[in-house]
mmCIF file with all atom_site columns, C-alpha atoms in Angstrom:
data_model
loop_
_atom_site.group_PDB
_atom_site.id
_atom_site.type_symbol
_atom_site.label_atom_id
_atom_site.label_alt_id
_atom_site.label_comp_id
_atom_site.label_asym_id
_atom_site.label_entity_id
_atom_site.label_seq_id
_atom_site.pdbx_PDB_ins_code
_atom_site.Cartn_x
_atom_site.Cartn_y
_atom_site.Cartn_z
_atom_site.occupancy
_atom_site.B_iso_or_equiv
_atom_site.pdbx_formal_charge
_atom_site.auth_seq_id
_atom_site.auth_comp_id
_atom_site.auth_asym_id
_atom_site.auth_atom_id
_atom_site.pdbx_PDB_model_num
ATOM 1   C CA . UNK R 1 1   ? 0.000   0.000  0.000   1.00 46.00 ? 1   UNK R CA 1
ATOM 2   C CA . UNK R 1 2   ? 2.834   2.320  0.970   1.00 45.00 ? 2   UNK R CA 1
ATOM 3   C CA . UNK R 1 3   ? 4.648   1.467  -2.261  1.00 46.00 ? 3   UNK R CA 1
ATOM 4   C CA . UNK R 1 4   ? 1.512   2.234  -4.311  1.00 41.00 ? 4   UNK R CA 1
ATOM 5   C CA . UNK R 1 5   ? 1.045   5.598  -2.557  1.00 45.00 ? 5   UNK R CA 1
ATOM 6   C CA . UNK R 1 6   ? 4.747   6.408  -3.032  1.00 45.00 ? 6   UNK R CA 1
ATOM 7   C CA . UNK R 1 7   ? 4.529   5.483  -6.727  1.00 44.00 ? 7   UNK R CA 1
ATOM 8   C CA . UNK R 1 8   ? 1.369   7.580  -7.126  1.00 37.00 ? 8   UNK R CA 1
ATOM 9   C CA . UNK R 1 9   ? 3.049   10.538 -5.390  1.00 41.00 ? 9   UNK R CA 1
ATOM 10  C CA . UNK R 1 10  ? 6.127   10.214 -7.617  1.00 39.00 ? 10  UNK R CA 1
ATOM 11  C CA . UNK R 1 11  ? 3.920   10.028 -10.749 1.00 38.00 ? 11  UNK R CA 1
ATOM 12  C CA . UNK R 1 12  ? 1.866   13.079 -9.707  1.00 39.00 ? 12  UNK R CA 1
ATOM 13  C CA . UNK R 1 13  ? 5.048   14.992 -8.850  1.00 44.00 ? 13  UNK R CA 1
ATOM 14  C CA . UNK R 1 14  ? 6.590   14.091 -12.214 1.00 41.00 ? 14  UNK R CA 1
ATOM 15  C CA . UNK R 1 15  ? 3.464   15.192 -14.104 1.00 37.00 ? 15  UNK R CA 1
ATOM 16  C CA . UNK R 1 16  ? 3.292   18.438 -12.153 1.00 41.00 ? 16  UNK R CA 1
ATOM 17  C CA . UNK R 1 17  ? 6.978   19.129 -12.848 1.00 37.00 ? 17  UNK R CA 1
ATOM 18  C CA . UNK R 1 18  ? 6.493   18.393 -16.584 1.00 39.00 ? 18  UNK R CA 1
ATOM 19  C CA . UNK R 1 19  ? 3.536   20.772 -16.763 1.00 36.00 ? 19  UNK R CA 1
ATOM 20  C CA . UNK R 1 20  ? 5.440   23.494 -14.932 1.00 38.00 ? 20  UNK R CA 1
ATOM 21  C CA . UNK R 1 21  ? 8.427   23.190 -17.281 1.00 37.00 ? 21  UNK R CA 1
ATOM 22  C CA . UNK R 1 22  ? 6.335   23.144 -20.469 1.00 40.00 ? 22  UNK R CA 1
ATOM 23  C CA . UNK R 1 23  ? 4.207   26.091 -19.343 1.00 40.00 ? 23  UNK R CA 1
ATOM 24  C CA . UNK R 1 24  ? 7.104   28.011 -17.821 1.00 40.00 ? 24  UNK R CA 1
ATOM 25  C CA . UNK R 1 25  ? 7.672   30.063 -20.984 1.00 39.00 ? 25  UNK R CA 1
ATOM 26  C CA . UNK R 1 26  ? 4.077   31.282 -20.901 1.00 37.00 ? 26  UNK R CA 1
ATOM 27  C CA . UNK R 1 27  ? 4.372   32.774 -17.422 1.00 36.00 ? 27  UNK R CA 1
ATOM 28  C CA . UNK R 1 28  ? 4.769   36.529 -17.773 1.00 37.00 ? 28  UNK R CA 1
ATOM 29  C CA . UNK R 1 29  ? 7.230   38.398 -15.647 1.00 38.00 ? 29  UNK R CA 1
ATOM 30  C CA . UNK R 1 30  ? 5.967   41.602 -14.024 1.00 38.00 ? 30  UNK R CA 1
ATOM 31  C CA . UNK R 1 31  ? 5.980   44.330 -16.690 1.00 39.00 ? 31  UNK R CA 1
ATOM 32  C CA . UNK R 1 32  ? 6.556   41.909 -19.579 1.00 37.00 ? 32  UNK R CA 1
ATOM 33  C CA . UNK R 1 33  ? 2.924   42.114 -20.718 1.00 35.00 ? 33  UNK R CA 1
ATOM 34  C CA . UNK R 1 34  ? 3.176   45.879 -21.160 1.00 36.00 ? 34  UNK R CA 1
ATOM 35  C CA . UNK R 1 35  ? 5.734   45.533 -23.953 1.00 34.00 ? 35  UNK R CA 1
ATOM 36  C CA . UNK R 1 36  ? 4.418   42.449 -25.734 1.00 34.00 ? 36  UNK R CA 1
ATOM 37  C CA . UNK R 1 37  ? 0.675   42.957 -25.393 1.00 37.00 ? 37  UNK R CA 1
ATOM 38  C CA . UNK R 1 38  ? 0.578   46.731 -25.931 1.00 39.00 ? 38  UNK R CA 1
ATOM 39  C CA . UNK R 1 39  ? -1.657  47.708 -28.817 1.00 41.00 ? 39  UNK R CA 1
ATOM 40  C CA . UNK R 1 40  ? -0.802  50.683 -30.996 1.00 40.00 ? 40  UNK R CA 1
ATOM 41  C CA . UNK R 1 41  ? -3.120  53.575 -30.396 1.00 46.00 ? 41  UNK R CA 1
ATOM 42  C CA . UNK R 1 42  ? -4.852  54.764 -33.567 1.00 57.00 ? 42  UNK R CA 1
ATOM 43  C CA . UNK R 1 43  ? -3.381  57.935 -35.055 1.00 70.00 ? 43  UNK R CA 1
ATOM 44  C CA . UNK R 1 44  ? -5.394  61.011 -34.083 1.00 88.00 ? 44  UNK R CA 1
ATOM 45  C CA . UNK R 1 45  ? -7.218  62.686 -36.961 1.00 94.00 ? 45  UNK R CA 1
ATOM 46  C CA . UNK R 1 46  ? -6.198  66.342 -37.147 1.00 95.00 ? 46  UNK R CA 1
ATOM 47  C CA . UNK R 1 47  ? -8.177  69.242 -38.552 1.00 95.00 ? 47  UNK R CA 1
ATOM 48  C CA . UNK R 1 48  ? -6.681  71.347 -41.371 1.00 95.00 ? 48  UNK R CA 1
ATOM 49  C CA . UNK R 1 49  ? -6.214  74.217 -38.894 1.00 95.00 ? 49  UNK R CA 1
ATOM 50  C CA . UNK R 1 50  ? -4.278  71.963 -36.480 1.00 96.00 ? 50  UNK R CA 1
ATOM 51  C CA . UNK R 1 51  ? -2.114  70.567 -39.264 1.00 96.00 ? 51  UNK R CA 1
ATOM 52  C CA . UNK R 1 52  ? -1.251  73.988 -40.676 1.00 95.00 ? 52  UNK R CA 1
ATOM 53  C CA . UNK R 1 53  ? -0.370  75.237 -37.175 1.00 95.00 ? 53  UNK R CA 1
ATOM 54  C CA . UNK R 1 54  ? 2.015   72.308 -36.571 1.00 95.00 ? 54  UNK R CA 1
ATOM 55  C CA . UNK R 1 55  ? 3.250   71.699 -40.148 1.00 95.00 ? 55  UNK R CA 1
ATOM 56  C CA . UNK R 1 56  ? 6.844   72.820 -39.520 1.00 94.00 ? 56  UNK R CA 1
ATOM 57  C CA . UNK R 1 57  ? 7.234   70.300 -36.672 1.00 95.00 ? 57  UNK R CA 1
ATOM 58  C CA . UNK R 1 58  ? 5.635   67.528 -38.747 1.00 95.00 ? 58  UNK R CA 1
ATOM 59  C CA . UNK R 1 59  ? 7.776   67.758 -41.922 1.00 96.00 ? 59  UNK R CA 1
ATOM 60  C CA . UNK R 1 60  ? 8.729   64.231 -42.988 1.00 96.00 ? 60  UNK R CA 1
ATOM 61  C CA . UNK R 1 61  ? 6.150   62.646 -40.682 1.00 96.00 ? 61  UNK R CA 1
ATOM 62  C CA . UNK R 1 62  ? 2.984   60.766 -41.597 1.00 96.00 ? 62  UNK R CA 1
ATOM 63  C CA . UNK R 1 63  ? -0.220  62.418 -40.396 1.00 96.00 ? 63  UNK R CA 1
ATOM 64  C CA . UNK R 1 64  ? -3.955  61.813 -40.754 1.00 96.00 ? 64  UNK R CA 1
ATOM 65  C CA . UNK R 1 65  ? -6.299  64.759 -41.175 1.00 96.00 ? 65  UNK R CA 1
ATOM 66  C CA . UNK R 1 66  ? -9.573  65.772 -42.748 1.00 96.00 ? 66  UNK R CA 1
ATOM 67  C CA . UNK R 1 67  ? -11.169 68.783 -44.391 1.00 96.00 ? 67  UNK R CA 1
ATOM 68  C CA . UNK R 1 68  ? -13.645 69.853 -47.079 1.00 95.00 ? 68  UNK R CA 1
ATOM 69  C CA . UNK R 1 69  ? -12.275 69.413 -50.598 1.00 95.00 ? 69  UNK R CA 1
ATOM 70  C CA . UNK R 1 70  ? -12.794 72.675 -52.478 1.00 93.00 ? 70  UNK R CA 1
ATOM 71  C CA . UNK R 1 71  ? -10.926 71.874 -55.687 1.00 89.00 ? 71  UNK R CA 1
ATOM 72  C CA . UNK R 1 72  ? -9.042  69.226 -57.652 1.00 90.00 ? 72  UNK R CA 1
ATOM 73  C CA . UNK R 1 73  ? -6.471  70.165 -60.296 1.00 84.00 ? 73  UNK R CA 1
ATOM 74  C CA . UNK R 1 74  ? -7.931  70.268 -63.827 1.00 76.00 ? 74  UNK R CA 1
ATOM 75  C CA . UNK R 1 75  ? -4.849  68.533 -65.206 1.00 75.00 ? 75  UNK R CA 1
ATOM 76  C CA . UNK R 1 76  ? -5.439  64.948 -64.104 1.00 81.00 ? 76  UNK R CA 1
ATOM 77  C CA . UNK R 1 77  ? -6.640  65.646 -60.522 1.00 87.00 ? 77  UNK R CA 1
ATOM 78  C CA . UNK R 1 78  ? -3.125  65.099 -59.188 1.00 91.00 ? 78  UNK R CA 1
ATOM 79  C CA . UNK R 1 79  ? -3.690  67.810 -56.573 1.00 92.00 ? 79  UNK R CA 1
ATOM 80  C CA . UNK R 1 80  ? -6.624  68.601 -54.345 1.00 94.00 ? 80  UNK R CA 1
ATOM 81  C CA . UNK R 1 81  ? -7.162  71.373 -51.824 1.00 94.00 ? 81  UNK R CA 1
ATOM 82  C CA . UNK R 1 82  ? -8.767  70.862 -48.433 1.00 95.00 ? 82  UNK R CA 1
ATOM 83  C CA . UNK R 1 83  ? -10.238 73.748 -46.462 1.00 94.00 ? 83  UNK R CA 1
ATOM 84  C CA . UNK R 1 84  ? -10.229 74.163 -42.702 1.00 93.00 ? 84  UNK R CA 1
ATOM 85  C CA . UNK R 1 85  ? -12.372 76.513 -40.620 1.00 93.00 ? 85  UNK R CA 1
ATOM 86  C CA . UNK R 1 86  ? -12.374 79.156 -43.394 1.00 90.00 ? 86  UNK R CA 1
ATOM 87  C CA . UNK R 1 87  ? -10.929 79.742 -46.864 1.00 85.00 ? 87  UNK R CA 1
ATOM 88  C CA . UNK R 1 88  ? -7.735  81.305 -45.487 1.00 87.00 ? 88  UNK R CA 1
ATOM 89  C CA . UNK R 1 89  ? -6.804  77.875 -44.093 1.00 91.00 ? 89  UNK R CA 1
ATOM 90  C CA . UNK R 1 90  ? -6.308  75.734 -47.181 1.00 93.00 ? 90  UNK R CA 1
ATOM 91  C CA . UNK R 1 91  ? -3.888  72.842 -47.626 1.00 94.00 ? 91  UNK R CA 1
ATOM 92  C CA . UNK R 1 92  ? -2.616  71.357 -50.895 1.00 94.00 ? 92  UNK R CA 1
ATOM 93  C CA . UNK R 1 93  ? -2.589  67.563 -51.084 1.00 96.00 ? 93  UNK R CA 1
ATOM 94  C CA . UNK R 1 94  ? -0.645  65.822 -53.868 1.00 94.00 ? 94  UNK R CA 1
ATOM 95  C CA . UNK R 1 95  ? -1.605  62.356 -55.123 1.00 93.00 ? 95  UNK R CA 1
ATOM 96  C CA . UNK R 1 96  ? 1.967   61.017 -55.359 1.00 91.00 ? 96  UNK R CA 1
ATOM 97  C CA . UNK R 1 97  ? 1.988   57.267 -56.027 1.00 92.00 ? 97  UNK R CA 1
ATOM 98  C CA . UNK R 1 98  ? -1.839  57.190 -55.859 1.00 92.00 ? 98  UNK R CA 1
ATOM 99  C CA . UNK R 1 99  ? -1.911  58.609 -59.400 1.00 90.00 ? 99  UNK R CA 1
ATOM 100 C CA . UNK R 1 100 ? -4.903  60.938 -59.164 1.00 91.00 ? 100 UNK R CA 1
ATOM 101 C CA . UNK R 1 101 ? -7.786  61.836 -56.899 1.00 93.00 ? 101 UNK R CA 1
ATOM 102 C CA . UNK R 1 102 ? -11.430 60.968 -57.514 1.00 92.00 ? 102 UNK R CA 1
ATOM 103 C CA . UNK R 1 103 ? -13.217 64.161 -58.571 1.00 90.00 ? 103 UNK R CA 1
ATOM 104 C CA . UNK R 1 104 ? -16.101 63.093 -56.316 1.00 92.00 ? 104 UNK R CA 1
ATOM 105 C CA . UNK R 1 105 ? -13.938 64.499 -53.502 1.00 93.00 ? 105 UNK R CA 1
ATOM 106 C CA . UNK R 1 106 ? -15.069 68.028 -54.429 1.00 93.00 ? 106 UNK R CA 1
ATOM 107 C CA . UNK R 1 107 ? -17.510 69.518 -51.870 1.00 94.00 ? 107 UNK R CA 1
ATOM 108 C CA . UNK R 1 108 ? -17.139 66.498 -49.603 1.00 95.00 ? 108 UNK R CA 1
ATOM 109 C CA . UNK R 1 109 ? -15.276 65.882 -46.362 1.00 96.00 ? 109 UNK R CA 1
ATOM 110 C CA . UNK R 1 110 ? -12.127 63.901 -47.194 1.00 96.00 ? 110 UNK R CA 1
ATOM 111 C CA . UNK R 1 111 ? -9.846  62.105 -44.753 1.00 96.00 ? 111 UNK R CA 1
ATOM 112 C CA . UNK R 1 112 ? -6.232  61.820 -45.856 1.00 96.00 ? 112 UNK R CA 1
ATOM 113 C CA . UNK R 1 113 ? -3.157  60.028 -44.557 1.00 96.00 ? 113 UNK R CA 1
ATOM 114 C CA . UNK R 1 114 ? 0.142   61.243 -45.945 1.00 96.00 ? 114 UNK R CA 1
ATOM 115 C CA . UNK R 1 115 ? 3.571   62.757 -45.366 1.00 97.00 ? 115 UNK R CA 1
ATOM 116 C CA . UNK R 1 116 ? 4.024   66.474 -44.637 1.00 97.00 ? 116 UNK R CA 1
ATOM 117 C CA . UNK R 1 117 ? 6.403   68.197 -47.086 1.00 96.00 ? 117 UNK R CA 1
ATOM 118 C CA . UNK R 1 118 ? 7.922   71.684 -47.193 1.00 95.00 ? 118 UNK R CA 1
ATOM 119 C CA . UNK R 1 119 ? 8.228   73.737 -50.380 1.00 94.00 ? 119 UNK R CA 1
ATOM 120 C CA . UNK R 1 120 ? 10.709  76.586 -50.112 1.00 94.00 ? 120 UNK R CA 1
ATOM 121 C CA . UNK R 1 121 ? 10.574  79.617 -52.347 1.00 94.00 ? 121 UNK R CA 1
ATOM 122 C CA . UNK R 1 122 ? 13.818  81.579 -52.426 1.00 95.00 ? 122 UNK R CA 1
ATOM 123 C CA . UNK R 1 123 ? 15.626  83.811 -54.917 1.00 95.00 ? 123 UNK R CA 1
ATOM 124 C CA . UNK R 1 124 ? 17.016  80.823 -56.870 1.00 95.00 ? 124 UNK R CA 1
ATOM 125 C CA . UNK R 1 125 ? 13.459  79.455 -57.255 1.00 94.00 ? 125 UNK R CA 1
ATOM 126 C CA . UNK R 1 126 ? 12.214  82.850 -58.489 1.00 94.00 ? 126 UNK R CA 1
ATOM 127 C CA . UNK R 1 127 ? 15.080  83.193 -60.998 1.00 94.00 ? 127 UNK R CA 1
ATOM 128 C CA . UNK R 1 128 ? 14.261  79.730 -62.440 1.00 93.00 ? 128 UNK R CA 1
ATOM 129 C CA . UNK R 1 129 ? 10.594  80.745 -62.656 1.00 90.00 ? 129 UNK R CA 1
ATOM 130 C CA . UNK R 1 130 ? 11.543  83.918 -64.562 1.00 90.00 ? 130 UNK R CA 1
ATOM 131 C CA . UNK R 1 131 ? 13.750  81.921 -66.979 1.00 90.00 ? 131 UNK R CA 1
ATOM 132 C CA . UNK R 1 132 ? 10.989  79.358 -67.594 1.00 87.00 ? 132 UNK R CA 1
ATOM 133 C CA . UNK R 1 133 ? 8.497   82.175 -68.236 1.00 83.00 ? 133 UNK R CA 1
ATOM 134 C CA . UNK R 1 134 ? 10.861  83.777 -70.791 1.00 83.00 ? 134 UNK R CA 1
ATOM 135 C CA . UNK R 1 135 ? 11.453  80.411 -72.490 1.00 81.00 ? 135 UNK R CA 1
ATOM 136 C CA . UNK R 1 136 ? 7.706   79.660 -72.353 1.00 73.00 ? 136 UNK R CA 1
ATOM 137 C CA . UNK R 1 137 ? 8.336   76.300 -70.689 1.00 63.00 ? 137 UNK R CA 1
ATOM 138 C CA . UNK R 1 138 ? 6.196   76.926 -67.605 1.00 55.00 ? 138 UNK R CA 1
ATOM 139 C CA . UNK R 1 139 ? 4.036   74.044 -66.431 1.00 58.00 ? 139 UNK R CA 1
ATOM 140 C CA . UNK R 1 140 ? 0.436   75.252 -66.601 1.00 53.00 ? 140 UNK R CA 1
ATOM 141 C CA . UNK R 1 141 ? -1.842  75.144 -63.578 1.00 50.00 ? 141 UNK R CA 1
ATOM 142 C CA . UNK R 1 142 ? -5.129  76.987 -63.860 1.00 45.00 ? 142 UNK R CA 1
ATOM 143 C CA . UNK R 1 143 ? -5.939  79.506 -66.543 1.00 49.00 ? 143 UNK R CA 1
ATOM 144 C CA . UNK R 1 144 ? -3.016  81.272 -68.201 1.00 49.00 ? 144 UNK R CA 1
ATOM 145 C CA . UNK R 1 145 ? -0.187  82.955 -66.337 1.00 50.00 ? 145 UNK R CA 1
ATOM 146 C CA . UNK R 1 146 ? -2.454  83.990 -63.472 1.00 52.00 ? 146 UNK R CA 1
ATOM 147 C CA . UNK R 1 147 ? -2.143  80.394 -62.249 1.00 58.00 ? 147 UNK R CA 1
ATOM 148 C CA . UNK R 1 148 ? -4.523  78.233 -60.259 1.00 70.00 ? 148 UNK R CA 1
ATOM 149 C CA . UNK R 1 149 ? -6.671  80.514 -58.096 1.00 76.00 ? 149 UNK R CA 1
ATOM 150 C CA . UNK R 1 150 ? -7.059  77.903 -55.354 1.00 71.00 ? 150 UNK R CA 1
ATOM 151 C CA . UNK R 1 151 ? -3.305  77.308 -55.098 1.00 77.00 ? 151 UNK R CA 1
ATOM 152 C CA . UNK R 1 152 ? -2.641  81.047 -55.112 1.00 72.00 ? 152 UNK R CA 1
ATOM 153 C CA . UNK R 1 153 ? -5.129  81.496 -52.282 1.00 71.00 ? 153 UNK R CA 1
ATOM 154 C CA . UNK R 1 154 ? -3.475  78.697 -50.290 1.00 71.00 ? 154 UNK R CA 1
ATOM 155 C CA . UNK R 1 155 ? -0.112  80.505 -50.649 1.00 76.00 ? 155 UNK R CA 1
ATOM 156 C CA . UNK R 1 156 ? -1.484  84.007 -50.035 1.00 73.00 ? 156 UNK R CA 1
ATOM 157 C CA . UNK R 1 157 ? -0.651  85.240 -53.556 1.00 75.00 ? 157 UNK R CA 1
ATOM 158 C CA . UNK R 1 158 ? -2.238  88.394 -54.949 1.00 73.00 ? 158 UNK R CA 1
ATOM 159 C CA . UNK R 1 159 ? -0.537  88.872 -58.357 1.00 77.00 ? 159 UNK R CA 1
ATOM 160 C CA . UNK R 1 160 ? -2.298  88.137 -61.663 1.00 78.00 ? 160 UNK R CA 1
ATOM 161 C CA . UNK R 1 161 ? 0.710   87.842 -63.962 1.00 86.00 ? 161 UNK R CA 1
ATOM 162 C CA . UNK R 1 162 ? 3.965   85.922 -63.583 1.00 86.00 ? 162 UNK R CA 1
ATOM 163 C CA . UNK R 1 163 ? 5.806   89.225 -63.025 1.00 90.00 ? 163 UNK R CA 1
ATOM 164 C CA . UNK R 1 164 ? 3.342   90.359 -60.333 1.00 90.00 ? 164 UNK R CA 1
ATOM 165 C CA . UNK R 1 165 ? 3.455   86.981 -58.595 1.00 89.00 ? 165 UNK R CA 1
ATOM 166 C CA . UNK R 1 166 ? 7.272   86.927 -58.535 1.00 92.00 ? 166 UNK R CA 1
ATOM 167 C CA . UNK R 1 167 ? 7.406   90.526 -57.283 1.00 92.00 ? 167 UNK R CA 1
ATOM 168 C CA . UNK R 1 168 ? 4.908   89.615 -54.550 1.00 92.00 ? 168 UNK R CA 1
ATOM 169 C CA . UNK R 1 169 ? 7.078   86.676 -53.424 1.00 92.00 ? 169 UNK R CA 1
ATOM 170 C CA . UNK R 1 170 ? 10.213  88.861 -53.417 1.00 94.00 ? 170 UNK R CA 1
ATOM 171 C CA . UNK R 1 171 ? 8.435   91.376 -51.174 1.00 93.00 ? 171 UNK R CA 1
ATOM 172 C CA . UNK R 1 172 ? 7.304   88.587 -48.815 1.00 93.00 ? 172 UNK R CA 1
ATOM 173 C CA . UNK R 1 173 ? 10.836  87.119 -48.686 1.00 95.00 ? 173 UNK R CA 1
ATOM 174 C CA . UNK R 1 174 ? 12.328  90.546 -47.880 1.00 95.00 ? 174 UNK R CA 1
ATOM 175 C CA . UNK R 1 175 ? 9.758   91.017 -45.122 1.00 94.00 ? 175 UNK R CA 1
ATOM 176 C CA . UNK R 1 176 ? 10.503  87.598 -43.625 1.00 93.00 ? 176 UNK R CA 1
ATOM 177 C CA . UNK R 1 177 ? 14.262  88.172 -43.787 1.00 94.00 ? 177 UNK R CA 1
ATOM 178 C CA . UNK R 1 178 ? 13.856  91.473 -41.911 1.00 96.00 ? 178 UNK R CA 1
ATOM 179 C CA . UNK R 1 179 ? 11.664  89.853 -39.222 1.00 94.00 ? 179 UNK R CA 1
ATOM 180 C CA . UNK R 1 180 ? 13.121  86.342 -38.870 1.00 94.00 ? 180 UNK R CA 1
ATOM 181 C CA . UNK R 1 181 ? 16.447  86.357 -40.728 1.00 94.00 ? 181 UNK R CA 1
ATOM 182 C CA . UNK R 1 182 ? 15.173  83.718 -43.194 1.00 94.00 ? 182 UNK R CA 1
ATOM 183 C CA . UNK R 1 183 ? 15.545  84.512 -46.902 1.00 95.00 ? 183 UNK R CA 1
ATOM 184 C CA . UNK R 1 184 ? 12.900  82.082 -48.129 1.00 95.00 ? 184 UNK R CA 1
ATOM 185 C CA . UNK R 1 185 ? 9.190   81.337 -47.767 1.00 94.00 ? 185 UNK R CA 1
ATOM 186 C CA . UNK R 1 186 ? 7.909   77.987 -46.534 1.00 93.00 ? 186 UNK R CA 1
ATOM 187 C CA . UNK R 1 187 ? 4.733   76.449 -47.878 1.00 92.00 ? 187 UNK R CA 1
ATOM 188 C CA . UNK R 1 188 ? 3.568   73.117 -46.528 1.00 95.00 ? 188 UNK R CA 1
ATOM 189 C CA . UNK R 1 189 ? 1.654   70.416 -48.354 1.00 95.00 ? 189 UNK R CA 1
ATOM 190 C CA . UNK R 1 190 ? 1.006   66.692 -47.966 1.00 97.00 ? 190 UNK R CA 1
ATOM 191 C CA . UNK R 1 191 ? 1.804   63.819 -50.308 1.00 97.00 ? 191 UNK R CA 1
ATOM 192 C CA . UNK R 1 192 ? -1.059  61.377 -49.785 1.00 96.00 ? 192 UNK R CA 1
ATOM 193 C CA . UNK R 1 193 ? -0.602  57.665 -49.163 1.00 96.00 ? 193 UNK R CA 1
ATOM 194 C CA . UNK R 1 194 ? -4.344  57.010 -48.644 1.00 95.00 ? 194 UNK R CA 1
ATOM 195 C CA . UNK R 1 195 ? -7.617  58.932 -48.636 1.00 95.00 ? 195 UNK R CA 1
ATOM 196 C CA . UNK R 1 196 ? -11.329 58.343 -48.279 1.00 95.00 ? 196 UNK R CA 1
ATOM 197 C CA . UNK R 1 197 ? -14.398 60.395 -49.065 1.00 94.00 ? 197 UNK R CA 1
ATOM 198 C CA . UNK R 1 198 ? -16.804 60.794 -46.154 1.00 89.00 ? 198 UNK R CA 1
ATOM 199 C CA . UNK R 1 199 ? -20.142 61.125 -47.940 1.00 70.00 ? 199 UNK R CA 1
#
């Protein structure tokens, strides 16, 4: 009887030990769950106003935002413009590898995920623009040399000819250099990686 009980105890002990060893890797150490089980929090959706206010800090970063689409470029819908709280807060979105935007975006709320980019306009940029205008090799956006009205509004342009637009930029650059010591203008836009129309 004693031998049977001893054998039973040894068998139960062996089984218990086997289970402990095989399950030992599944026992979490304090704090281990926090790193392995942590779920990524979804990216916050920004408004156009918020994105424009923080664009400089977000250059090169992927962001998600939404706004009302007011316009898509007539030449293949490779650009669209999203408006924030009013028409002075407009952001250009480029289609990049997406090819083109669906024109159904116009007058609808559109959510976009993409990378924030900076376009700098300095004297070298303006000289190239002048040379292209003289050589008549300018890429056309909008109607004639006045350019795309929506893009001009997004950049705060007031000129109606190439000469007026360049002169306007030179005045803005001079003003910025006097105030901030920077001899260029920064305009921010987003290259989209995904978008959806919220109808």
